[in-house]
PDB file of C-alpha atoms in Angstrom:
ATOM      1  CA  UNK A 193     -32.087   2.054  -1.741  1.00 44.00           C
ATOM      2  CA  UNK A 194     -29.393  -0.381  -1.756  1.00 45.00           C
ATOM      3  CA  UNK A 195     -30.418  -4.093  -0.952  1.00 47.00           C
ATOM      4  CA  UNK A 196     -29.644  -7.810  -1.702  1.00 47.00           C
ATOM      5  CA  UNK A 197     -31.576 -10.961  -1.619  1.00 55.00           C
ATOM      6  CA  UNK A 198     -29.228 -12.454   0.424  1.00 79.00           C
ATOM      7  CA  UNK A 199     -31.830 -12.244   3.732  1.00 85.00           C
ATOM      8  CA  UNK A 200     -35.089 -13.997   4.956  1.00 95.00           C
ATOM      9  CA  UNK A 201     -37.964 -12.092   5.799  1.00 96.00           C
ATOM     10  CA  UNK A 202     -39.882 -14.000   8.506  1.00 98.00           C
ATOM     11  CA  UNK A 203     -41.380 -13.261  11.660  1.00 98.00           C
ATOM     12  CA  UNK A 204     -41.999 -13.923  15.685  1.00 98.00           C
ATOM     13  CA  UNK A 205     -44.385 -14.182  17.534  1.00 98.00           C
ATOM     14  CA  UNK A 206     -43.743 -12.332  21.144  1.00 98.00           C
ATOM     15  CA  UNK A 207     -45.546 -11.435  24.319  1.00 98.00           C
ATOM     16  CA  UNK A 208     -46.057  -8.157  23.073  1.00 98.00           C
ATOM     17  CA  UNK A 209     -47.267  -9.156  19.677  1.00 98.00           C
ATOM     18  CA  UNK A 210     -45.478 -10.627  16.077  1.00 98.00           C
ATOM     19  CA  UNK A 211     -42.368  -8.764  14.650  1.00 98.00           C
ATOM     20  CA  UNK A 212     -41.244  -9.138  11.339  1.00 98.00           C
ATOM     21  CA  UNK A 213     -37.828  -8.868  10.193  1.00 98.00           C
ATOM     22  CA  UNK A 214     -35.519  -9.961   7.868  1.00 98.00           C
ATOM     23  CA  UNK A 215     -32.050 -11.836   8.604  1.00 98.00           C
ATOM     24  CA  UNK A 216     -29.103 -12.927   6.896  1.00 98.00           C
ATOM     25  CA  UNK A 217     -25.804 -14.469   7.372  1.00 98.00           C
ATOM     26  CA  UNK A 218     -24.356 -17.975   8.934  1.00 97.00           C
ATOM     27  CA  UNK A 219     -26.378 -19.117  11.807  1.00 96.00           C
ATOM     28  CA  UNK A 220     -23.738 -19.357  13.791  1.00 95.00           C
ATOM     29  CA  UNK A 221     -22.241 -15.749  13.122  1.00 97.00           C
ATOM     30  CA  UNK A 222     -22.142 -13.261  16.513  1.00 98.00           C
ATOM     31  CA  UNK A 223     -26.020 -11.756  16.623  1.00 98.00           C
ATOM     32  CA  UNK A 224     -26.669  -8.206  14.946  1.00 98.00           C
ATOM     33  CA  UNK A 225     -29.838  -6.604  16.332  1.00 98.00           C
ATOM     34  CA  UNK A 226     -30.747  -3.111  14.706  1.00 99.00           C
ATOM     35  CA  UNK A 227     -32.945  -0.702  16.330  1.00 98.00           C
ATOM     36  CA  UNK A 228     -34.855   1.899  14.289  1.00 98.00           C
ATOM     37  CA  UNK A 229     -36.498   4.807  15.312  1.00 97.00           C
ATOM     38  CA  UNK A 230     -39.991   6.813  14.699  1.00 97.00           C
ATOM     39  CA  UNK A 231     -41.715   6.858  11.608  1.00 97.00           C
ATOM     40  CA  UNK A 232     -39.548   4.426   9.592  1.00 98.00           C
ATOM     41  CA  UNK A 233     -39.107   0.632   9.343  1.00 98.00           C
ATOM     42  CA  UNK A 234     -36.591  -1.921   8.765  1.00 98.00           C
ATOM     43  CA  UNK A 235     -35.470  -0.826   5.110  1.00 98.00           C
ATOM     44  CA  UNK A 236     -34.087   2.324   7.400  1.00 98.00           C
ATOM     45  CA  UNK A 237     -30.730   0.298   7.733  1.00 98.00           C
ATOM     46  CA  UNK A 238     -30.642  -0.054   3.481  1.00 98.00           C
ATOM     47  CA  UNK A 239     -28.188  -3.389   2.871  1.00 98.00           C
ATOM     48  CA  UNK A 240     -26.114  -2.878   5.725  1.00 98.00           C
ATOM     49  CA  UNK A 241     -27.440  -6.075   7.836  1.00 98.00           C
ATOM     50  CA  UNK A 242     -27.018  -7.981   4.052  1.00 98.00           C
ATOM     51  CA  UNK A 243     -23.372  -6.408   4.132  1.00 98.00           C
ATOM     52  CA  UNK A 244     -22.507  -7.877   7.915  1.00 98.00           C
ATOM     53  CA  UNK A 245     -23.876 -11.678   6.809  1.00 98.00           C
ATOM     54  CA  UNK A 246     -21.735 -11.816   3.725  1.00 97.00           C
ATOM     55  CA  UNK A 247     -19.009 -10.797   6.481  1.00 97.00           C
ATOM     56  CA  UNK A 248     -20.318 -13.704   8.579  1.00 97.00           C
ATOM     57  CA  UNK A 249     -22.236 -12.019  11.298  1.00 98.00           C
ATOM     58  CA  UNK A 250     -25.931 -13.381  11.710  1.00 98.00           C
ATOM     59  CA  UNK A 251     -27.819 -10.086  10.913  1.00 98.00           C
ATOM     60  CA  UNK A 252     -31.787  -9.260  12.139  1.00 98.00           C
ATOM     61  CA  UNK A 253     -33.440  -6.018  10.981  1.00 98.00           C
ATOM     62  CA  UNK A 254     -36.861  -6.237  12.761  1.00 98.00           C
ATOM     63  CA  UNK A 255     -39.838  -3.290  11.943  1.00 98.00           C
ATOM     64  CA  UNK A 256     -40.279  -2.697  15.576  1.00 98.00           C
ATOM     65  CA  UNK A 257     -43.857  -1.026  17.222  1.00 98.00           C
ATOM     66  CA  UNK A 258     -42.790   2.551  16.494  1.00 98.00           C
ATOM     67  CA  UNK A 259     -45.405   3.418  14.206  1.00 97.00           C
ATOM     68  CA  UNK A 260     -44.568   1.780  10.569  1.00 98.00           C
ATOM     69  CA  UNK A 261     -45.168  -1.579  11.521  1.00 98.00           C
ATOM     70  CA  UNK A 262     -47.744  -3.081   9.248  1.00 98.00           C
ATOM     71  CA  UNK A 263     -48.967  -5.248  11.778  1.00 98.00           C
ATOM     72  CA  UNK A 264     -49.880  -4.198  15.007  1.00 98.00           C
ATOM     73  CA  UNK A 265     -49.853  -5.529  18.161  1.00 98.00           C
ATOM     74  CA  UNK A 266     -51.646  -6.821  20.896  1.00 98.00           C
ATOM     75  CA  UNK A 267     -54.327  -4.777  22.200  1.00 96.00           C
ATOM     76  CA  UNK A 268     -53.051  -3.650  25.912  1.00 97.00           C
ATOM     77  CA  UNK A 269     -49.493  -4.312  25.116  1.00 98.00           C
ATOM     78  CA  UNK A 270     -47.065  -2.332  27.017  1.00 98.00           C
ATOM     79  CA  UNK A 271     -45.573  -0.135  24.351  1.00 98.00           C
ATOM     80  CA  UNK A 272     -44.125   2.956  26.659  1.00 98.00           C
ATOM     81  CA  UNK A 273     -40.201   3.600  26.086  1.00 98.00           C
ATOM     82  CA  UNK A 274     -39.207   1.318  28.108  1.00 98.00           C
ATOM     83  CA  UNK A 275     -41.894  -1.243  27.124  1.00 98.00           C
ATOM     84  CA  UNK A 276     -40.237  -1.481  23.269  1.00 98.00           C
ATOM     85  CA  UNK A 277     -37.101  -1.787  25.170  1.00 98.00           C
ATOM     86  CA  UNK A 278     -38.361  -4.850  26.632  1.00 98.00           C
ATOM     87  CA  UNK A 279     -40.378  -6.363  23.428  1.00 98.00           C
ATOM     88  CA  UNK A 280     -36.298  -5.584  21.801  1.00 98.00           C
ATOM     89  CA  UNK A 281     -35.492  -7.606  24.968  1.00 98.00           C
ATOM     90  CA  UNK A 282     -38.065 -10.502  24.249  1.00 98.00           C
ATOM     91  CA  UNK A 283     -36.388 -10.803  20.905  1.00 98.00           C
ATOM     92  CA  UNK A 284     -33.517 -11.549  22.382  1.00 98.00           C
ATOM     93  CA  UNK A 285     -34.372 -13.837  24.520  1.00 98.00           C
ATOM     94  CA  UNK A 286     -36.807 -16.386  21.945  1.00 98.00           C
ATOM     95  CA  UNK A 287     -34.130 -16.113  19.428  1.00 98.00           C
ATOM     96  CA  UNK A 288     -31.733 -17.085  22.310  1.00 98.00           C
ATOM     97  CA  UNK A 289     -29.114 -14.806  21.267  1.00 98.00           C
ATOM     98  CA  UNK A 290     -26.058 -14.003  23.336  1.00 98.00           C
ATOM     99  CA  UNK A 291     -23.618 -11.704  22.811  1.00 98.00           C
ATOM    100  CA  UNK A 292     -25.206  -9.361  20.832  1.00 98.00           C
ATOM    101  CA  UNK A 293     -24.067  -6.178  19.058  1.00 98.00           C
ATOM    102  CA  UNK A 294     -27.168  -3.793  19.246  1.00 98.00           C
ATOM    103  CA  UNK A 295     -27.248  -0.624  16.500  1.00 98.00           C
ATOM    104  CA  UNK A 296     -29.404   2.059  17.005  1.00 98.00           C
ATOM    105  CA  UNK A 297     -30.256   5.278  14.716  1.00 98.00           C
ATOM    106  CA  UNK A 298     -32.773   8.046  16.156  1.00 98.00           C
ATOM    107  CA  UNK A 299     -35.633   7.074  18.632  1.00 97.00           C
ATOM    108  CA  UNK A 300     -34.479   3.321  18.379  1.00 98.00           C
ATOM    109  CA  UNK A 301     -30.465   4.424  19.778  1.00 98.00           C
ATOM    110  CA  UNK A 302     -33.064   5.961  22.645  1.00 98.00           C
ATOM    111  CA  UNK A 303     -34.980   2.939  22.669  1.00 98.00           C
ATOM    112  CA  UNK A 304     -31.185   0.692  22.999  1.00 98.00           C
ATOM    113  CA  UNK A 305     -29.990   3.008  25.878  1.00 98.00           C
ATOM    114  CA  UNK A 306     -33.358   1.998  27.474  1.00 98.00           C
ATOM    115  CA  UNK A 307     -32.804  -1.641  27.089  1.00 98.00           C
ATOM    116  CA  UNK A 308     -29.290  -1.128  28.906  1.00 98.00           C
ATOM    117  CA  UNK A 309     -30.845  -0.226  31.804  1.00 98.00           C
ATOM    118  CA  UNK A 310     -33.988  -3.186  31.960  1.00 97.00           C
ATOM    119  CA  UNK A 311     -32.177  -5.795  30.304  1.00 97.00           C
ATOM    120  CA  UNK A 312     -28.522  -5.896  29.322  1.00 97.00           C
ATOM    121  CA  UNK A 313     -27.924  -9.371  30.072  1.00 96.00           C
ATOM    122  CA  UNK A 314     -27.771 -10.642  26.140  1.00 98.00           C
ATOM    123  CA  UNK A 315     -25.822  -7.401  25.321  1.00 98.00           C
ATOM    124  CA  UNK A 316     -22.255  -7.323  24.249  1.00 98.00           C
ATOM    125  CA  UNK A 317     -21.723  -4.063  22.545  1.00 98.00           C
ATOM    126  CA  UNK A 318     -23.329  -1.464  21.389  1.00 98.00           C
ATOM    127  CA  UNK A 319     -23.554   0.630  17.895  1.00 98.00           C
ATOM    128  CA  UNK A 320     -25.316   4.321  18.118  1.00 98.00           C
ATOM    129  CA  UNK A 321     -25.498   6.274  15.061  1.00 98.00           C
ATOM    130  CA  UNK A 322     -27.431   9.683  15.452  1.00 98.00           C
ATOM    131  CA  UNK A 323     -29.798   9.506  17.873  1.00 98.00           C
ATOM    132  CA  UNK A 324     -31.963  10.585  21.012  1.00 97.00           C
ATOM    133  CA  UNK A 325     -29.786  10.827  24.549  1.00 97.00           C
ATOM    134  CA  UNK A 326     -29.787  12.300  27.578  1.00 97.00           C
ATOM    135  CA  UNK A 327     -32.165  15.648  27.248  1.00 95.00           C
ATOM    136  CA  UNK A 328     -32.925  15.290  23.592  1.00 95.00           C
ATOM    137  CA  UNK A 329     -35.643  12.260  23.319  1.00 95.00           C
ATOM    138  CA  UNK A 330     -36.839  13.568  20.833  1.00 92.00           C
ATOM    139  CA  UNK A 331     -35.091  16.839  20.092  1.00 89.00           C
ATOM    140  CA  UNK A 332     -37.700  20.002  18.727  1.00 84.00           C
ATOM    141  CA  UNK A 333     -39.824  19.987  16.467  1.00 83.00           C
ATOM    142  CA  UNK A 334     -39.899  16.181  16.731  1.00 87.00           C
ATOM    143  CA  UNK A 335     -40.952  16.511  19.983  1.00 91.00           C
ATOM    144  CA  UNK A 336     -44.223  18.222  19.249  1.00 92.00           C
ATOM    145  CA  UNK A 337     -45.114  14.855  17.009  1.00 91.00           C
ATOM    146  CA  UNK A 338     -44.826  12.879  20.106  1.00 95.00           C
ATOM    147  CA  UNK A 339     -47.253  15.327  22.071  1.00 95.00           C
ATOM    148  CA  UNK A 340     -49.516  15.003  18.859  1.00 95.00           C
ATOM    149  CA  UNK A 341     -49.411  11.687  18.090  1.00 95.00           C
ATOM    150  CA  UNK A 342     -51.592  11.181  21.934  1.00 96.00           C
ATOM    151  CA  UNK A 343     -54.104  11.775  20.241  1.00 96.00           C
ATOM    152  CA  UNK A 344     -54.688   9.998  16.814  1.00 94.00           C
ATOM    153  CA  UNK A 345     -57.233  11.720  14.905  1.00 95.00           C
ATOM    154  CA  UNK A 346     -55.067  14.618  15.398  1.00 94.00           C
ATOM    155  CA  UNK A 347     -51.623  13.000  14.104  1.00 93.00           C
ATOM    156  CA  UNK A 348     -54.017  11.312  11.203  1.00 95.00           C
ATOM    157  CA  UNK A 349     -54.795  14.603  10.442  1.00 93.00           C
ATOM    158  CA  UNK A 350     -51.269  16.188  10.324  1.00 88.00           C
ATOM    159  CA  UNK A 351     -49.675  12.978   8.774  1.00 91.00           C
ATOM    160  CA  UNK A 352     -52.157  13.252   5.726  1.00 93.00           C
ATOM    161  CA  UNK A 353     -49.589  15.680   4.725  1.00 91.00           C
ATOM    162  CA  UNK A 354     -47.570  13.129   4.364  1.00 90.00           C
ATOM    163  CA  UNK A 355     -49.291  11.290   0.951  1.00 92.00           C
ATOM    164  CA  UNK A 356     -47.603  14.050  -0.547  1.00 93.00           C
ATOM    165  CA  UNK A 357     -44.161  13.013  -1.789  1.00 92.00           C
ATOM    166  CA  UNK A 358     -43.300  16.912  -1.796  1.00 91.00           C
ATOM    167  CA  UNK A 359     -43.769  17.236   1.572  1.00 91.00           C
ATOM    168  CA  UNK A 360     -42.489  14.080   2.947  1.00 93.00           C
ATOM    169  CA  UNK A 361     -39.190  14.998   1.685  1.00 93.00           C
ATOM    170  CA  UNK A 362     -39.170  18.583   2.400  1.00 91.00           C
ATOM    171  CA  UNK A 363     -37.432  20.062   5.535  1.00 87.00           C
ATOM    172  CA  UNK A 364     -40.618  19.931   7.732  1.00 81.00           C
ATOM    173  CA  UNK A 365     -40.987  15.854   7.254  1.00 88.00           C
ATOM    174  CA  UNK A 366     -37.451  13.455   6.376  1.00 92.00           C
ATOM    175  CA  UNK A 367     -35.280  15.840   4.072  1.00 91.00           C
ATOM    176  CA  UNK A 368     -33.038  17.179   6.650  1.00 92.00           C
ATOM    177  CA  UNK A 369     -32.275  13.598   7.585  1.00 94.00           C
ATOM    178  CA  UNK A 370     -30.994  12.370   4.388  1.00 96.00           C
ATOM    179  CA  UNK A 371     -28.309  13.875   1.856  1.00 95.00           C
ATOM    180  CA  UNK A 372     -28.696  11.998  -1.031  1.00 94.00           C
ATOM    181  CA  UNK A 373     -32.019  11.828  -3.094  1.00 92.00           C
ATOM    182  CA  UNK A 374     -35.052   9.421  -1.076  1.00 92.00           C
ATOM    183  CA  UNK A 375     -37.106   7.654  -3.511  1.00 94.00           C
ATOM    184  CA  UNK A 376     -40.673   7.771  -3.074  1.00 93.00           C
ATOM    185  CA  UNK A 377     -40.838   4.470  -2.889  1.00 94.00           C
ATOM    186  CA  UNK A 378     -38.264   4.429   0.162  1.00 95.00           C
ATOM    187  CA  UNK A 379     -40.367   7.040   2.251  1.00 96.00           C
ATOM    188  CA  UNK A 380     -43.922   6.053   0.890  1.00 96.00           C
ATOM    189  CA  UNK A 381     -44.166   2.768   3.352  1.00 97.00           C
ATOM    190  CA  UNK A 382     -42.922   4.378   6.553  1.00 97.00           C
ATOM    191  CA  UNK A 383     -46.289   6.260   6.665  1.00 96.00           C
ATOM    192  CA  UNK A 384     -48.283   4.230   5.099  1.00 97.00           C
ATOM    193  CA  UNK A 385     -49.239   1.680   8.158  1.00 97.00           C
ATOM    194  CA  UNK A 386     -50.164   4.903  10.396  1.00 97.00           C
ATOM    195  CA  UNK A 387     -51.903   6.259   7.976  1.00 97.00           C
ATOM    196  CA  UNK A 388     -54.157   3.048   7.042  1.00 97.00           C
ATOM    197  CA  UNK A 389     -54.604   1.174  10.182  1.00 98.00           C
ATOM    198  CA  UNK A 390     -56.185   2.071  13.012  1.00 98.00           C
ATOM    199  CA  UNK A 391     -54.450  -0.485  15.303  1.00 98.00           C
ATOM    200  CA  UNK A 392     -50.798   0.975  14.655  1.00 98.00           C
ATOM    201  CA  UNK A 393     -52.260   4.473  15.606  1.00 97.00           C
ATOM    202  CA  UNK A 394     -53.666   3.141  18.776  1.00 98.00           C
ATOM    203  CA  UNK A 395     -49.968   1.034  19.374  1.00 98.00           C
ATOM    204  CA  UNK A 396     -48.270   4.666  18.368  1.00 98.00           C
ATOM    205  CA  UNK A 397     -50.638   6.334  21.210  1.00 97.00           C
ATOM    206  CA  UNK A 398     -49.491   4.146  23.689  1.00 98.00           C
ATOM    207  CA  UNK A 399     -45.773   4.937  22.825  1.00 98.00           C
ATOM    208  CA  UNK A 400     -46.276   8.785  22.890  1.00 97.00           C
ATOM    209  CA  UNK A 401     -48.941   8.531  25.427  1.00 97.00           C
ATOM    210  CA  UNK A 402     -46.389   6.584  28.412  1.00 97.00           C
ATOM    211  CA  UNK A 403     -43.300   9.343  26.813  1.00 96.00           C
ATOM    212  CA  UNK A 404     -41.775  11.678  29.024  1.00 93.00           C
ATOM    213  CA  UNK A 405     -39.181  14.346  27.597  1.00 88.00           C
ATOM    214  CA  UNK A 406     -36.933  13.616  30.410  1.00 92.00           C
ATOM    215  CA  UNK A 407     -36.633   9.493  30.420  1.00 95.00           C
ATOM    216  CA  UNK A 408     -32.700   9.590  29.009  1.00 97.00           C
ATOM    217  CA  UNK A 409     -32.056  12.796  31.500  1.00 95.00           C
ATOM    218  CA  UNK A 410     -30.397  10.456  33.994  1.00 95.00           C
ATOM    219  CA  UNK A 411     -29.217   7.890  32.011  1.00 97.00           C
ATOM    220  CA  UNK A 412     -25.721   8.574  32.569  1.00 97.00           C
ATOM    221  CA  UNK A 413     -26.195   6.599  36.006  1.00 97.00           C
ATOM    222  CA  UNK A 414     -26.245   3.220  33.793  1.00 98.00           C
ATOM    223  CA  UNK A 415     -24.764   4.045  30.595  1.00 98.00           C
ATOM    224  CA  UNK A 416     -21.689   4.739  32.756  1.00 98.00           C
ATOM    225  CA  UNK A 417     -21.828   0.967  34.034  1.00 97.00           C
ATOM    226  CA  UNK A 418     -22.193  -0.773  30.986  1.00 98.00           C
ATOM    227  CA  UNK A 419     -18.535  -1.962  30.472  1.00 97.00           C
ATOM    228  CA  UNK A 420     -19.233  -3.684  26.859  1.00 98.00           C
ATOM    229  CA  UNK A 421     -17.806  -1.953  24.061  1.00 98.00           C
ATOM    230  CA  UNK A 422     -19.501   0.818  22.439  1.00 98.00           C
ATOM    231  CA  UNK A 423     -19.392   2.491  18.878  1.00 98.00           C
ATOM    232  CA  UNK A 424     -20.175   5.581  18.138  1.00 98.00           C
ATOM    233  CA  UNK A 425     -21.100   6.110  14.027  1.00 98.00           C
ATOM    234  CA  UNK A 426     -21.651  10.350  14.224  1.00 98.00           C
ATOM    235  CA  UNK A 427     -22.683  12.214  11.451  1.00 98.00           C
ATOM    236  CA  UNK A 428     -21.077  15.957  12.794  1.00 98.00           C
ATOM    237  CA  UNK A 429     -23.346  17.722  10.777  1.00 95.00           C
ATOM    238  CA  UNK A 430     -26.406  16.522  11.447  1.00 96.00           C
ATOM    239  CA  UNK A 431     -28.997  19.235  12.564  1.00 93.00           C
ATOM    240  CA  UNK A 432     -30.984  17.241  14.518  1.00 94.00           C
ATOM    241  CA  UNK A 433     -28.881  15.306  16.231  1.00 96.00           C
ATOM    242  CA  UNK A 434     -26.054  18.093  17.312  1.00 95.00           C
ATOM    243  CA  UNK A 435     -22.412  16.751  17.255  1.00 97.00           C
ATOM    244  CA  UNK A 436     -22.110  17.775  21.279  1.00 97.00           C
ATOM    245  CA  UNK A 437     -24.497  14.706  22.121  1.00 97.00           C
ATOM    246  CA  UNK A 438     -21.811  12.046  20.490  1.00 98.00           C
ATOM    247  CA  UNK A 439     -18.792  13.767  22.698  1.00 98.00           C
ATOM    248  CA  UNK A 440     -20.931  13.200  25.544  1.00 98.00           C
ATOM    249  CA  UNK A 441     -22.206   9.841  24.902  1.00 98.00           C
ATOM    250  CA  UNK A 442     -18.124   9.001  24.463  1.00 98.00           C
ATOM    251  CA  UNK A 443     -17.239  10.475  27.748  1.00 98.00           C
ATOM    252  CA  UNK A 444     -19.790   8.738  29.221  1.00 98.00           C
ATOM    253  CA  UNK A 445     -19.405   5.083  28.800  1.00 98.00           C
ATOM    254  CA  UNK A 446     -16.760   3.574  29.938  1.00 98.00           C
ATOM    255  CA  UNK A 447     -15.544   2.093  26.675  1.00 98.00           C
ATOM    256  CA  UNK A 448     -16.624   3.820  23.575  1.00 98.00           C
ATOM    257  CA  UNK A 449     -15.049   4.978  19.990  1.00 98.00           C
ATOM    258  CA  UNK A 450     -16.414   7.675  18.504  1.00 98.00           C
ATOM    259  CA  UNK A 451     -16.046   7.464  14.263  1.00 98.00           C
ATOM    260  CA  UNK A 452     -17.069  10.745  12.197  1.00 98.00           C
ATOM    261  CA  UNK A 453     -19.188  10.198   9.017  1.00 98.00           C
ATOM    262  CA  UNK A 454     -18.820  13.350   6.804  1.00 97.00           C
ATOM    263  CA  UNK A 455     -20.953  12.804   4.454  1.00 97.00           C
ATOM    264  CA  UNK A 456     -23.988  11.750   6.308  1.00 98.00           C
ATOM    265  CA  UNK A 457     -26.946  13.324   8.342  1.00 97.00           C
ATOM    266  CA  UNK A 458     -29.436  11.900  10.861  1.00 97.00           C
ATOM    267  CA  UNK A 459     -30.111   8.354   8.751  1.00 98.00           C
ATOM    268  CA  UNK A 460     -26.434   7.181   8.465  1.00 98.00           C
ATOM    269  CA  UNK A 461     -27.280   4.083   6.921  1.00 98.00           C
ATOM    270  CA  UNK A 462     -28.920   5.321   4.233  1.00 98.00           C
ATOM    271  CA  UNK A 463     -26.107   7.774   3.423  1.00 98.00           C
ATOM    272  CA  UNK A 464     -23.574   5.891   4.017  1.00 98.00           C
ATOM    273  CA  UNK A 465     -24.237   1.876   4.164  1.00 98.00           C
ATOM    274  CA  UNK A 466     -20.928   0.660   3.107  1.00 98.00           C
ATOM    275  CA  UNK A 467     -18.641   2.244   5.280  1.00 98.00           C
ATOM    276  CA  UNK A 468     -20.904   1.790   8.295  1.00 98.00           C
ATOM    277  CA  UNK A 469     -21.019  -1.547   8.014  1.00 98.00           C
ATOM    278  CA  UNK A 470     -17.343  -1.855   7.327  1.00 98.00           C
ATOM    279  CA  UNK A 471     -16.852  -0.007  10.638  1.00 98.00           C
ATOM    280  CA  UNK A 472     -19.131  -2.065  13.152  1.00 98.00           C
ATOM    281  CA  UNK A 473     -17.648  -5.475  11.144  1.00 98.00           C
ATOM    282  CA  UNK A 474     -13.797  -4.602  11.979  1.00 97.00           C
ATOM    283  CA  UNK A 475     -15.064  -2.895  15.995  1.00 98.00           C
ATOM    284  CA  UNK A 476     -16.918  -5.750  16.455  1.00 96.00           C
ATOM    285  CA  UNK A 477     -13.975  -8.373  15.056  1.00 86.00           C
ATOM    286  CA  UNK A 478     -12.291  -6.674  17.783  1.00 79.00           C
ATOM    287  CA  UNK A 479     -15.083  -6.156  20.347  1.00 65.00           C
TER     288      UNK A 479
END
């Protein structure tokens, strides 16, 4: 995986519980949030929010509640859908940043559609690589983790798989998401925390738990008000995440650019870091 030293890993303390992350960049650069999805953590986004500081945005890549967090968070926390969109929300708000260019890959591009509609207030454009919308939150078979993951004994169970490097990276577990070559050092902590701590399986339970298939079904009634500028980062090939899901996203909002990457699947990032942050850094110049 591609990185640089040039961020801080720190963390914050929120209603919901603390969030680590790592930032970089001038303090005074426009905000970067990044939103990751299910099973991974921060190092989903490789050096991309390294790449926007050195191009003087003020980047944060948090390791949000969504089951590879290696702390977890406060008992009774509400961690539903809509309940990470508001903990993205709180983050927001006690970093009291404005103007903020949210990216979102898989679950977490659900998870910033969500925060749209309870909180766009500190939003001013929007980045969605491959990702959950409208009927597909999650698309099948990912689906069928969410129903298993209810019940944790049963997800520790299936995930134990998952020590296996083999099978991580075969086409049941992350291979399909990924063209290059996934180190097992890359995959190794996503799984990790659920695998070790009972705490993030009880946070992850709460998340599948409060899920409903249908939560993005209707959320063309407020995608379709959000006037900000939006970017669309599409990898066309992507068999999870079907091509026909970025042309409607695009008609949808009122102000949206769709961008193909080629040579890419589901975790755009990590196929293709450089040119995706060369892409949000000259939209959002413009945004």
């Amino acid at each position: 995986m591609q990185q640089t030293d040039a961020s801080e890993r720190t963390t914050i303390d929120l209603p919901a519980g603390r969030v680590h992350y790592r930032v970089s960049g001038p303090e005074r650069g426009r905000p970067v949030v990044f939103v990751h999805g299910f099973l991974v953590d921060d190092t989903l986004w490789s050096d991309v929010p390294e790449r926007l500081g050195a191009a003087g945005f003020r980047a944060y890549a948090p390791t949000w509640p969504l089951a590879s967090h290696t702390e977890a968070m406060k008992e009774g926390a509400d961690l539903s859908p809509r309940g990470v969109a508001r903990v993205v929300a709180s983050f927001l708000e006690a970093l009291d940043l404005d103007d903020v260019v949210i990216v979102g890959n898989d679950t977490g591009g659900g998870i910033a559609q969500l925060l749209l509609d309870e909180d766009p207030n500190r939003v001013g454009g929007l980045v969605l690589t491959n990702c959950d919308a409208f009927e597909d939150f999650p698309p099948a078979p990912f689906d069928t983790l969410f129903r298993v993951a209810r019940h944790p004994w049963l997800a520790l169970l299936l995930l134990q798989t998952m020590r296996s490097t083999t099978l991580r990276h075969s086409s049941l577990a992350f291979g399909p998401m990924v063209r290059r070559r996934i180190e097992p050092g890359e995959s190794r902590p996503w799984v990790r925390p659920y695998l070790t701590d009972a705490a993030v399986r009880r946070d992850v339970a709460s998340f599948t738990r409060a899920w409903r298939p249908g939560l993005l079904t209707g959320s063309a009634s407020w995608l379709g008000t959000f006037h900000k500028p939006v970017l669309l980062c599409w990898a066309p090939e992507d068999p999870t995440f079907e091509y026909a899901l970025a042309k409607r996203l695009l008609a949808t909002f009122p102000d949206a650019t769709l961008v193909e990457f080629r040579d890419a699947s589901t975790f755009v990032p990590m196929d293709e870091p450089g040119r995706l942050a060369e892409e949000i850094a000259a939209w959002a110049g413009r945004a």
